[in-house]
mmCIF file with all atom_site columns, C-alpha atoms in Angstrom:
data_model
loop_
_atom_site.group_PDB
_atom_site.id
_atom_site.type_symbol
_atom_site.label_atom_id
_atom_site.label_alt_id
_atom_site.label_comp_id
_atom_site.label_asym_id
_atom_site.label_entity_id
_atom_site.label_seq_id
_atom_site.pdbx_PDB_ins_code
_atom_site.Cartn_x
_atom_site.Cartn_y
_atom_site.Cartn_z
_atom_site.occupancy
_atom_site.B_iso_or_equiv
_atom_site.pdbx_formal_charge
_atom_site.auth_seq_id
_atom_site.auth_comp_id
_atom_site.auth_asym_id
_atom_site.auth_atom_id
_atom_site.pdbx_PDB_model_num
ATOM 1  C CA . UNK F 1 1  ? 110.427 62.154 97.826  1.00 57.00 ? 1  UNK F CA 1
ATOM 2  C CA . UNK F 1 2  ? 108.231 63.631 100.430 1.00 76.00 ? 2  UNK F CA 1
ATOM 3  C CA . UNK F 1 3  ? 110.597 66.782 100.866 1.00 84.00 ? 3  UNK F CA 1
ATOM 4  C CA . UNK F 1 4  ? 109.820 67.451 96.823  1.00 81.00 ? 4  UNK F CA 1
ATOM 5  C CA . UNK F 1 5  ? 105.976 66.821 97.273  1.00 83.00 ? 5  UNK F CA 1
ATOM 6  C CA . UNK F 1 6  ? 105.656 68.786 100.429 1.00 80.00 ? 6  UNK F CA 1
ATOM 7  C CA . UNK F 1 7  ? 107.833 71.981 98.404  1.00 81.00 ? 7  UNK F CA 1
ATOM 8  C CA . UNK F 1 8  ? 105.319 71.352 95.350  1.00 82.00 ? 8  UNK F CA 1
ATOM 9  C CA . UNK F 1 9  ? 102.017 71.634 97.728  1.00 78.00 ? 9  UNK F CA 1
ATOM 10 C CA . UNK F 1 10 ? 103.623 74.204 99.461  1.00 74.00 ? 10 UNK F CA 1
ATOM 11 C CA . UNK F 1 11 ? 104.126 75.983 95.899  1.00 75.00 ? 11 UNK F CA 1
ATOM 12 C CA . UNK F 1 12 ? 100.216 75.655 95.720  1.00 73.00 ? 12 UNK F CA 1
ATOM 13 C CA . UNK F 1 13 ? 99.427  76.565 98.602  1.00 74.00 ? 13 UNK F CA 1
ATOM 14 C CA . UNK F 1 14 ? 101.078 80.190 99.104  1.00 74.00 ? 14 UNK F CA 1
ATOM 15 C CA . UNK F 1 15 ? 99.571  81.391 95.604  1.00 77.00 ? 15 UNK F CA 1
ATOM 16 C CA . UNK F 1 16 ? 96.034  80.820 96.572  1.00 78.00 ? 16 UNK F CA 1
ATOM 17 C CA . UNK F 1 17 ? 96.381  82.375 99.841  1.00 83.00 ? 17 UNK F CA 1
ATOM 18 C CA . UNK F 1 18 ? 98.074  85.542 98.283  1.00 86.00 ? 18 UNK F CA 1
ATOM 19 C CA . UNK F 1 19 ? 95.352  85.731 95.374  1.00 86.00 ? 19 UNK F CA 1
ATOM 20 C CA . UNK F 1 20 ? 92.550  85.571 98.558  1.00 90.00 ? 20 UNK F CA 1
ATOM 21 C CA . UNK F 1 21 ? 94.239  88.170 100.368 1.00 90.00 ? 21 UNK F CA 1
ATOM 22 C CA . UNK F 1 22 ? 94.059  90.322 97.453  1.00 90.00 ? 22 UNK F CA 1
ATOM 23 C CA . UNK F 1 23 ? 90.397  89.469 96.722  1.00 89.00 ? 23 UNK F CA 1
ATOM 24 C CA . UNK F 1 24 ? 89.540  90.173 100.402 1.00 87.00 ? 24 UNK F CA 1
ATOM 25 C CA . UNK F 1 25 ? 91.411  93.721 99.952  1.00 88.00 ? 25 UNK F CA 1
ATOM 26 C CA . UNK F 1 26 ? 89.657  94.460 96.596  1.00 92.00 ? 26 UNK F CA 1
ATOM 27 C CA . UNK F 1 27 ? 86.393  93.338 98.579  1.00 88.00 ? 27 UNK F CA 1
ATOM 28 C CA . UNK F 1 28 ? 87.384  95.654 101.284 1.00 88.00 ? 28 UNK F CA 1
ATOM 29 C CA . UNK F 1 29 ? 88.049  99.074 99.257  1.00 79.00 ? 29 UNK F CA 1
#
């Protein structure tokens, strides 16, 4: 179903963006 794949790639998608945010914060302090 393309709902199911786009909720999966979502899925992907958020965690990387929240671990880069918290790389760029680390980076920043």
């Amino acid at each position: 179903y393309e709902d199911h794949s786009r909720q999966e790639a979502a899925r992907k998608t958020v965690p990387m963006d929240e671990l880069e945010e918290q790389a760029l914060i680390s980076l920043a302090k």
